[in-house]
């Protein structure tokens, strides 16, 4: 074969190969091509052949999202701490009271009246009818220390329905002895009910207090019955300090007060004291005849200092109604009211005063005021912006810096003091009392008020006590 023929054959082979290759490429890029369809189907079915070449010009398949991490396991609550049987604080050993053991002790009268007790946790006594601590035929009172530890006892119920009951003093404690102390405790939604004429002295915390009550609060209570009845105690002959009765309804038979129905000390060295305390709520008359926002009846050797009351007394059909005290009566044996005030709403038949319903003894009243709303009808007598009736005035009395709101429309027809006896000079009233307009008052108007330790406030408002939070 000649060289020329050989070259021709080689050229022909090359051209034929290139044409075949071009034909294959055109087939692959043509839609519906079996090769393309087969490869795409294999990929969509998850089949892969490493020997095949993916020549599909479409978008590559999306990568699957990463798997979600499982949520962290929930932490189980820490195991409940097992309370000890006793605990020592400030060198005092207390028996520990818990939700599990207090109900049994309060329903079986197994509280030792000489022991000290401490609340370990909040206590709910819903549906449990408890017995008062102490009392009984021997009229024994609590002589230990009861440390509430800042905890609360909720929804306890005391109810005396039998007219033959021998209980004379009723409350969570029947009475607290001079050695006893109850402190740092909250009573929430308590209820104390008794036959009106059988139980003499009734209070939510205690019937009678001769010891110390400090930092105790009663919230949303209901109490009814008794001759001396109070939102905290029926009668106070000891000390009540920094304690408060809030939003409580008191259905009083004879002597009723937001804190105490009756206040009476033993001597000038053993005063019955209420200090830095307050009451709010409502007193409803179910009998006669003495009702006060803080105290019903204040008698000998007693003192009220830095206290406030905001009580509504609107169903009292009888007499001696006061925004702070219903009546002050004794024989001049050291009755002191200082740095206190009353607000609220009052209505009664006779002896109604914004601060005190009736005074018939020499007394000390200084640096105090009343801005109560006083209602009256045609039959009302002896109604005063500060005092309803004031008798037995003499020079032993020490009265100074008493104020009232002179702008209240319903009070423009009322006297500062509803009535007096002949012993009280008519000129004295203007020297011991002063009406103020709250829109123009300044702190300088309140003579001898201590605005560094006792009172606080700004111009154009009535001052408040320094210990009040708001």
Coordinates of C-alpha atoms in Angstrom, one line a residue:
X1 CA 0.0 0.0 0.0
X2 CA 1.3 3.3 -0.9
X3 CA 2.0 6.0 1.7
X4 CA -0.6 8.2 0.3
X5 CA -3.3 5.5 0.7
X6 CA -2.2 4.9 4.3
X7 CA -2.5 8.6 5.2
X8 CA -6.0 8.7 3.7
X9 CA -7.2 5.7 5.8
X10 CA -5.8 7.2 9.0
X11 CA -7.6 10.5 8.3
X12 CA -10.8 8.7 7.6
X13 CA -10.7 6.9 10.9
X14 CA -10.1 10.1 12.9
X15 CA -13.0 11.9 11.2
X16 CA -15.3 8.9 11.8
X17 CA -14.4 8.8 15.5
X18 CA -15.0 12.5 16.0
X19 CA -18.4 12.2 14.4
X20 CA -19.4 9.3 16.7
X21 CA -18.2 11.2 19.7
X22 CA -20.2 14.3 18.7
X23 CA -23.3 12.2 18.1
X24 CA -23.1 10.7 21.6
X25 CA -22.8 14.2 23.2
X26 CA -25.9 15.4 21.3
X27 CA -27.9 12.4 22.5
X28 CA -26.9 13.0 26.1
X29 CA -28.0 16.6 26.1
X30 CA -31.3 15.9 24.4
X31 CA -34.4 15.9 26.8
X32 CA -35.8 12.4 27.3
X33 CA -32.5 10.7 26.5
X34 CA -32.5 7.2 28.1
X35 CA -29.1 7.7 29.4
X36 CA -29.9 11.0 31.2
X37 CA -33.3 9.7 32.5
X38 CA -31.7 6.5 33.8
X39 CA -29.0 8.3 35.7
X40 CA -31.4 10.9 37.2
X41 CA -33.7 8.1 38.3
X42 CA -30.9 6.2 39.9
X43 CA -29.8 9.3 41.8
X44 CA -33.4 10.1 43.0
X45 CA -33.7 6.5 44.3
X46 CA -30.6 6.9 46.3
X47 CA -28.7 4.5 44.0
X48 CA -25.2 5.5 43.2
X49 CA -22.7 3.9 40.9
X50 CA -19.2 5.2 41.3
X51 CA -18.4 4.0 37.8
X52 CA -21.0 6.3 36.2
X53 CA -20.4 9.9 35.6
X54 CA -23.1 12.4 36.5
X55 CA -23.5 14.4 33.5
X56 CA -27.0 15.9 34.5
X57 CA -26.6 19.7 34.1
X58 CA -29.4 20.5 36.6
X59 CA -29.0 21.8 40.2
X60 CA -27.3 19.4 42.6
X61 CA -29.6 17.9 45.2
X62 CA -30.0 19.8 48.5
X63 CA -28.1 18.4 51.4
X64 CA -30.5 17.1 54.2
X65 CA -30.6 19.4 57.4
X66 CA -28.5 18.3 60.3
X67 CA -30.5 16.2 62.9
X68 CA -32.0 18.2 65.8
X69 CA -30.2 17.9 69.1
X70 CA -32.5 16.3 71.7
X71 CA -33.6 18.8 74.5
X72 CA -31.6 18.6 77.7
X73 CA -33.3 16.4 80.4
X74 CA -35.4 18.2 82.9
X75 CA -33.7 18.7 86.2
X76 CA -35.6 17.0 89.0
X77 CA -36.4 19.3 92.0
X78 CA -34.0 19.0 94.9
X79 CA -35.2 16.7 97.6
X80 CA -37.2 18.4 100.3
X81 CA -35.0 19.2 103.3
X82 CA -36.0 17.1 106.3
X83 CA -36.7 19.5 109.1
X84 CA -35.0 18.9 112.4
X85 CA -37.0 18.3 115.5
X86 CA -35.4 21.2 117.3
X87 CA -33.3 24.2 116.3
X88 CA -31.3 26.8 118.2
X89 CA -31.3 30.4 117.3
X90 CA -29.8 33.3 119.4
X91 CA -29.2 30.8 122.2
X92 CA -32.9 29.8 122.3
X93 CA -33.8 26.2 121.5
X94 CA -37.1 25.9 119.6
X95 CA -39.3 22.9 118.8
X96 CA -39.8 22.9 115.0
X97 CA -43.4 23.1 113.7
X98 CA -44.1 21.8 110.2
X99 CA -47.1 21.2 108.0
X100 CA -47.0 17.6 109.1
X101 CA -47.0 18.0 112.8
X102 CA -48.7 21.3 113.6
X103 CA -52.3 20.3 112.9
X104 CA -52.0 17.4 115.3
X105 CA -50.6 19.6 118.0
X106 CA -53.3 22.3 117.5
X107 CA -56.2 19.8 117.5
X108 CA -55.1 17.7 120.5
X109 CA -54.0 20.6 122.7
X110 CA -50.5 19.1 122.9
X111 CA -48.6 22.4 122.7
X112 CA -46.4 22.8 125.8
X113 CA -47.2 26.3 127.1
X114 CA -43.6 26.6 128.5
X115 CA -41.8 25.5 125.3
X116 CA -40.4 27.6 122.5
X117 CA -41.6 27.0 118.9
X118 CA -40.4 27.9 115.4
X119 CA -42.3 27.6 112.1
X120 CA -40.2 25.7 109.6
X121 CA -42.4 26.5 106.6
X122 CA -45.7 28.1 105.6
X123 CA -48.7 26.2 107.1
X124 CA -52.1 25.7 105.5
X125 CA -54.8 24.7 107.9
X126 CA -57.7 24.7 105.4
X127 CA -60.6 22.6 106.7
X128 CA -59.0 22.0 110.1
X129 CA -60.9 23.1 113.2
X130 CA -58.1 23.9 115.7
X131 CA -58.1 24.4 119.5
X132 CA -56.6 27.6 121.0
X133 CA -53.2 27.3 122.5
X134 CA -53.7 27.5 126.3
X135 CA -56.8 28.4 128.1
X136 CA -59.0 25.6 129.4
X137 CA -60.5 25.4 132.9
X138 CA -57.2 26.5 134.5
X139 CA -57.0 29.6 132.1
X140 CA -53.3 29.0 131.5
X141 CA -51.6 31.2 129.0
X142 CA -48.6 30.7 126.7
X143 CA -45.3 31.5 128.4
X144 CA -42.7 30.5 125.8
X145 CA -41.4 32.1 122.6
X146 CA -43.3 31.6 119.3
X147 CA -41.0 32.5 116.4
X148 CA -43.0 32.7 113.1
X149 CA -39.7 32.8 111.2
X150 CA -41.3 35.1 108.6
X151 CA -43.7 32.2 107.6
X152 CA -47.5 32.3 107.5
X153 CA -50.3 30.2 108.9
X154 CA -53.2 30.3 106.4
X155 CA -56.9 29.7 106.8
X156 CA -57.1 28.5 110.4
X157 CA -60.5 28.4 112.0
X158 CA -61.6 28.8 115.6
X159 CA -65.3 28.4 116.3
X160 CA -67.2 28.3 119.6
X161 CA -70.9 27.7 119.1
X162 CA -72.0 26.2 122.4
X163 CA -73.6 28.6 124.9
X164 CA -72.2 26.4 127.7
X165 CA -68.6 26.8 126.7
X166 CA -66.2 27.7 129.5
X167 CA -63.7 29.5 127.2
X168 CA -63.4 33.1 128.3
X169 CA -60.4 34.1 126.2
X170 CA -60.2 33.0 122.5
X171 CA -57.7 33.3 119.7
X172 CA -54.9 31.3 118.2
X173 CA -53.5 31.7 121.7
X174 CA -56.1 32.0 124.4
X175 CA -53.7 34.3 126.2
X176 CA -50.0 35.3 126.2
X177 CA -48.5 35.6 129.7
X178 CA -46.0 38.3 130.7
X179 CA -43.1 35.9 129.9
X180 CA -44.5 35.0 126.5
X181 CA -43.5 36.5 123.2
X182 CA -45.0 36.0 119.7
X183 CA -43.0 37.5 116.8
X184 CA -42.3 37.5 113.1
X185 CA -45.5 35.8 112.1
X186 CA -48.2 36.2 109.4
X187 CA -51.8 35.0 109.8
X188 CA -53.5 34.8 106.4
X189 CA -57.3 34.4 106.0
X190 CA -58.0 33.4 109.6
X191 CA -61.5 33.1 111.0
X192 CA -62.5 33.3 114.7
X193 CA -66.2 33.0 115.5
X194 CA -67.9 32.7 118.9
X195 CA -71.2 33.0 120.6
X196 CA -71.6 36.7 121.2
X197 CA -72.3 36.7 125.0
X198 CA -70.3 33.8 126.2
X199 CA -66.6 34.5 125.4
X200 CA -65.4 37.6 127.1
X201 CA -62.2 38.4 125.2
X202 CA -61.6 37.5 121.6
X203 CA -58.8 38.3 119.2
X204 CA -57.4 36.6 116.0
X205 CA -53.9 36.2 117.5
X206 CA -54.8 36.1 121.2
X207 CA -57.7 36.8 123.4
X208 CA -55.6 38.4 126.1
X209 CA -52.0 39.7 125.7
X210 CA -49.9 40.4 128.8
X211 CA -46.6 39.6 127.0
X212 CA -44.9 40.9 123.8
X213 CA -46.3 40.8 120.3
X214 CA -43.9 42.0 117.6
X215 CA -43.9 42.0 113.8
X216 CA -47.1 40.1 113.5
X217 CA -49.5 40.7 110.6
X218 CA -53.1 39.6 110.2
X219 CA -54.4 39.6 106.6
X220 CA -58.0 39.3 105.4
X221 CA -59.4 38.0 108.7
X222 CA -62.9 37.6 109.9
X223 CA -63.7 37.8 113.7
X224 CA -67.1 37.9 115.4
X225 CA -68.4 37.8 119.0
X226 CA -67.0 38.5 122.4
X227 CA -67.4 41.5 124.7
X228 CA -63.9 42.8 124.0
X229 CA -62.8 42.0 120.5
X230 CA -59.9 43.1 118.3
X231 CA -58.4 42.3 115.0
X232 CA -55.2 41.2 116.7
X233 CA -56.1 40.8 120.4
X234 CA -59.3 41.2 122.5
X235 CA -57.4 43.0 125.3
X236 CA -53.9 44.2 125.4
X237 CA -52.2 44.6 128.8
X238 CA -48.7 44.0 127.4
X239 CA -46.8 45.4 124.4
X240 CA -47.7 45.3 120.7
X241 CA -45.0 46.6 118.5
X242 CA -44.8 46.9 114.7
X243 CA -47.8 44.7 114.1
X244 CA -50.6 45.2 111.6
X245 CA -54.2 44.2 110.9
X246 CA -55.1 44.5 107.2
X247 CA -58.4 44.2 105.4
X248 CA -60.1 42.5 108.3
X249 CA -63.8 42.5 109.2
X250 CA -64.6 42.7 112.9
X251 CA -68.2 42.1 114.0
X252 CA -68.1 43.6 117.5
X253 CA -70.6 43.1 120.3
X254 CA -69.5 45.6 122.9
X255 CA -65.9 46.9 122.7
X256 CA -64.3 46.6 119.3
X257 CA -61.0 47.9 117.8
X258 CA -58.9 47.2 114.7
X259 CA -55.9 46.1 116.9
X260 CA -57.5 45.7 120.4
X261 CA -60.9 45.9 121.8
X262 CA -59.6 47.0 125.2
X263 CA -56.3 48.6 126.3
X264 CA -55.4 48.6 130.0
X265 CA -52.0 48.5 131.8
X266 CA -51.0 47.6 135.3
X267 CA -48.9 50.5 136.6
X268 CA -46.8 53.4 135.3
X269 CA -44.0 50.9 135.1
X270 CA -46.0 48.3 133.2
X271 CA -47.8 50.3 130.5
X272 CA -50.1 48.7 128.0
X273 CA -48.4 49.8 124.8
X274 CA -49.3 49.8 121.1
X275 CA -46.5 51.2 119.0
X276 CA -45.7 51.5 115.3
X277 CA -48.8 49.5 114.4
X278 CA -51.8 49.9 112.1
X279 CA -55.3 48.6 111.3
X280 CA -57.4 48.7 108.2
X281 CA -60.7 47.1 107.3
X282 CA -64.2 47.3 108.7
X283 CA -65.9 47.2 112.0
X284 CA -69.6 46.2 112.1
X285 CA -71.7 46.8 115.2
X286 CA -73.7 43.7 116.3
X287 CA -74.4 45.3 119.7
X288 CA -73.3 48.2 121.8
X289 CA -71.4 50.3 122.2
X290 CA -67.6 51.3 121.8
X291 CA -65.7 51.1 118.6
X292 CA -62.4 52.6 117.5
X293 CA -60.2 52.2 114.4
X294 CA -57.2 51.1 116.5
X295 CA -58.6 50.5 120.1
X296 CA -62.2 50.4 121.3
X297 CA -61.7 51.4 125.0
X298 CA -58.4 52.9 126.3
X299 CA -58.1 53.0 130.1
X300 CA -55.4 53.4 132.8
X301 CA -51.7 53.1 132.3
X302 CA -51.8 52.9 128.5
X303 CA -50.0 54.4 125.6
X304 CA -50.5 54.6 121.9
X305 CA -47.5 55.9 119.9
X306 CA -46.8 56.2 116.2
X307 CA -49.9 54.3 115.1
X308 CA -52.5 54.7 112.3
X309 CA -56.0 53.4 111.6
X310 CA -58.0 53.4 108.3
X311 CA -61.2 51.7 109.4
X312 CA -64.8 52.0 108.1
X313 CA -67.4 52.0 110.9
X314 CA -70.6 52.5 109.0
X315 CA -73.2 50.3 110.8
X316 CA -72.7 51.5 114.3
X317 CA -76.2 52.4 115.6
X318 CA -74.9 53.2 119.1
X319 CA -72.3 55.5 120.6
X320 CA -68.6 56.2 121.3
X321 CA -67.1 55.8 117.8
X322 CA -63.6 57.1 117.0
X323 CA -61.3 57.0 114.0
X324 CA -58.5 56.0 116.4
X325 CA -60.1 55.3 119.8
X326 CA -63.7 54.8 120.8
X327 CA -63.4 56.1 124.3
X328 CA -60.7 57.1 126.8
X329 CA -61.8 56.8 130.4
X330 CA -60.0 56.2 133.6
X331 CA -59.0 58.4 136.5
X332 CA -56.1 60.2 134.9
X333 CA -53.7 57.3 135.4
X334 CA -51.3 58.0 132.5
X335 CA -53.1 57.7 129.2
X336 CA -50.9 58.9 126.3
X337 CA -51.6 59.3 122.6
X338 CA -48.8 60.7 120.5
X339 CA -47.7 60.9 116.9
X340 CA -50.7 59.0 115.5
X341 CA -53.4 59.7 112.9
X342 CA -56.7 58.3 111.7
X343 CA -58.4 58.2 108.3
X344 CA -61.4 56.1 107.2
X345 CA -65.2 56.5 107.4
X346 CA -67.3 56.8 110.5
X347 CA -71.0 56.9 111.3
X348 CA -72.7 56.6 114.6
X349 CA -75.6 57.8 116.7
X350 CA -73.7 59.6 119.5
X351 CA -70.2 60.6 120.5
X352 CA -68.5 60.3 117.2
X353 CA -65.0 61.8 116.7
X354 CA -62.5 61.8 113.8
X355 CA -59.8 60.9 116.3
X356 CA -61.6 59.9 119.6
X357 CA -65.3 59.3 120.2
X358 CA -65.3 60.4 123.8
X359 CA -62.8 61.6 126.4
X360 CA -63.8 61.8 130.1
X361 CA -60.5 61.8 131.9
X362 CA -57.3 63.9 131.9
X363 CA -55.1 62.8 129.1
X364 CA -52.0 63.6 127.0
X365 CA -52.6 63.9 123.3
X366 CA -49.8 65.4 121.1
X367 CA -48.7 65.6 117.5
X368 CA -51.7 63.8 116.0
X369 CA -54.4 64.4 113.4
X370 CA -57.6 63.1 111.9
X371 CA -58.8 63.3 108.3
X372 CA -61.8 60.9 108.6
X373 CA -65.0 61.2 106.7
X374 CA -67.8 61.6 109.3
X375 CA -71.4 61.0 108.4
X376 CA -74.4 61.9 110.5
X377 CA -78.2 62.0 110.4
X378 CA -80.8 64.2 112.2
X379 CA -80.7 62.1 115.3
X380 CA -76.9 62.1 115.7
X381 CA -75.5 64.1 118.7
X382 CA -72.0 65.1 119.9
X383 CA -70.2 64.7 116.6
X384 CA -66.8 66.3 116.2
X385 CA -64.0 66.5 113.6
X386 CA -61.5 65.5 116.3
X387 CA -63.5 64.5 119.4
X388 CA -67.2 63.8 119.8
X389 CA -67.5 64.8 123.5
X390 CA -64.8 65.9 125.9
X391 CA -65.5 66.0 129.7
X392 CA -63.5 66.2 132.9
X393 CA -61.1 68.6 131.4
X394 CA -58.5 70.0 133.8
X395 CA -55.0 71.5 133.8
X396 CA -53.5 68.0 134.2
X397 CA -54.3 67.3 130.6
X398 CA -51.6 68.0 128.1
X399 CA -53.0 68.6 124.6
X400 CA -50.9 70.1 121.8
X401 CA -50.6 70.1 118.0
X402 CA -53.8 68.4 116.9
X403 CA -54.9 68.9 113.3
X404 CA -57.9 68.2 111.1
X405 CA -58.9 68.7 107.5
X406 CA -61.1 71.8 107.3
X407 CA -62.0 71.4 103.6
X408 CA -64.2 68.3 103.6
X409 CA -67.6 69.4 102.4
X410 CA -69.6 67.0 104.6
X411 CA -67.8 68.3 107.6
X412 CA -68.1 72.0 107.3
X413 CA -71.1 72.0 109.6
X414 CA -69.3 70.0 112.3
X415 CA -67.5 71.4 115.3
X416 CA -63.9 70.5 116.1
X417 CA -65.1 69.1 119.4
X418 CA -68.8 68.0 119.3
X419 CA -69.5 69.1 122.9
X420 CA -67.7 69.8 126.2
X421 CA -68.6 70.2 129.8
X422 CA -68.3 73.4 131.8
X423 CA -64.8 72.6 132.9
X424 CA -63.3 73.1 129.5
X425 CA -62.8 76.8 128.5
X426 CA -64.1 77.6 125.1
X427 CA -60.9 79.4 124.3
X428 CA -58.8 76.3 124.8
X429 CA -60.0 74.6 121.7
X430 CA -58.4 77.1 119.3
X431 CA -55.1 76.9 121.0
X432 CA -54.8 73.1 120.9
X433 CA -56.3 72.4 117.5
X434 CA -56.0 73.7 114.0
X435 CA -57.8 73.1 110.7
X436 CA -55.6 72.8 107.6
X437 CA -56.2 72.9 103.9
X438 CA -54.2 70.0 102.3
X439 CA -53.7 72.0 99.1
X440 CA -51.7 74.6 100.9
X441 CA -50.1 72.9 103.9
X442 CA -46.4 72.7 104.4
X443 CA -44.4 70.7 106.9
X444 CA -43.9 73.9 108.9
X445 CA -47.6 73.9 109.7
X446 CA -47.2 70.9 111.9
X447 CA -45.8 72.3 115.0
X448 CA -43.4 70.0 117.0
X449 CA -43.7 67.2 114.4
X450 CA -40.3 65.5 114.1
X451 CA -39.7 65.0 110.4
X452 CA -36.3 63.4 111.0
X453 CA -37.2 60.3 112.9
X454 CA -41.0 60.1 113.4
X455 CA -42.8 61.7 110.4
X456 CA -42.2 62.0 106.6
X457 CA -43.8 63.8 103.8
X458 CA -43.8 66.8 101.5
X459 CA -45.7 70.0 101.2
X460 CA -49.3 69.8 100.1
X461 CA -50.0 66.5 101.7
X462 CA -50.7 65.1 105.1
X463 CA -47.6 63.6 106.7
X464 CA -47.1 59.9 107.2
X465 CA -45.2 57.9 109.9
X466 CA -41.6 57.2 109.1
X467 CA -42.0 53.5 109.5
X468 CA -44.7 53.3 106.8
X469 CA -43.4 51.7 103.5
X470 CA -45.2 53.9 101.0

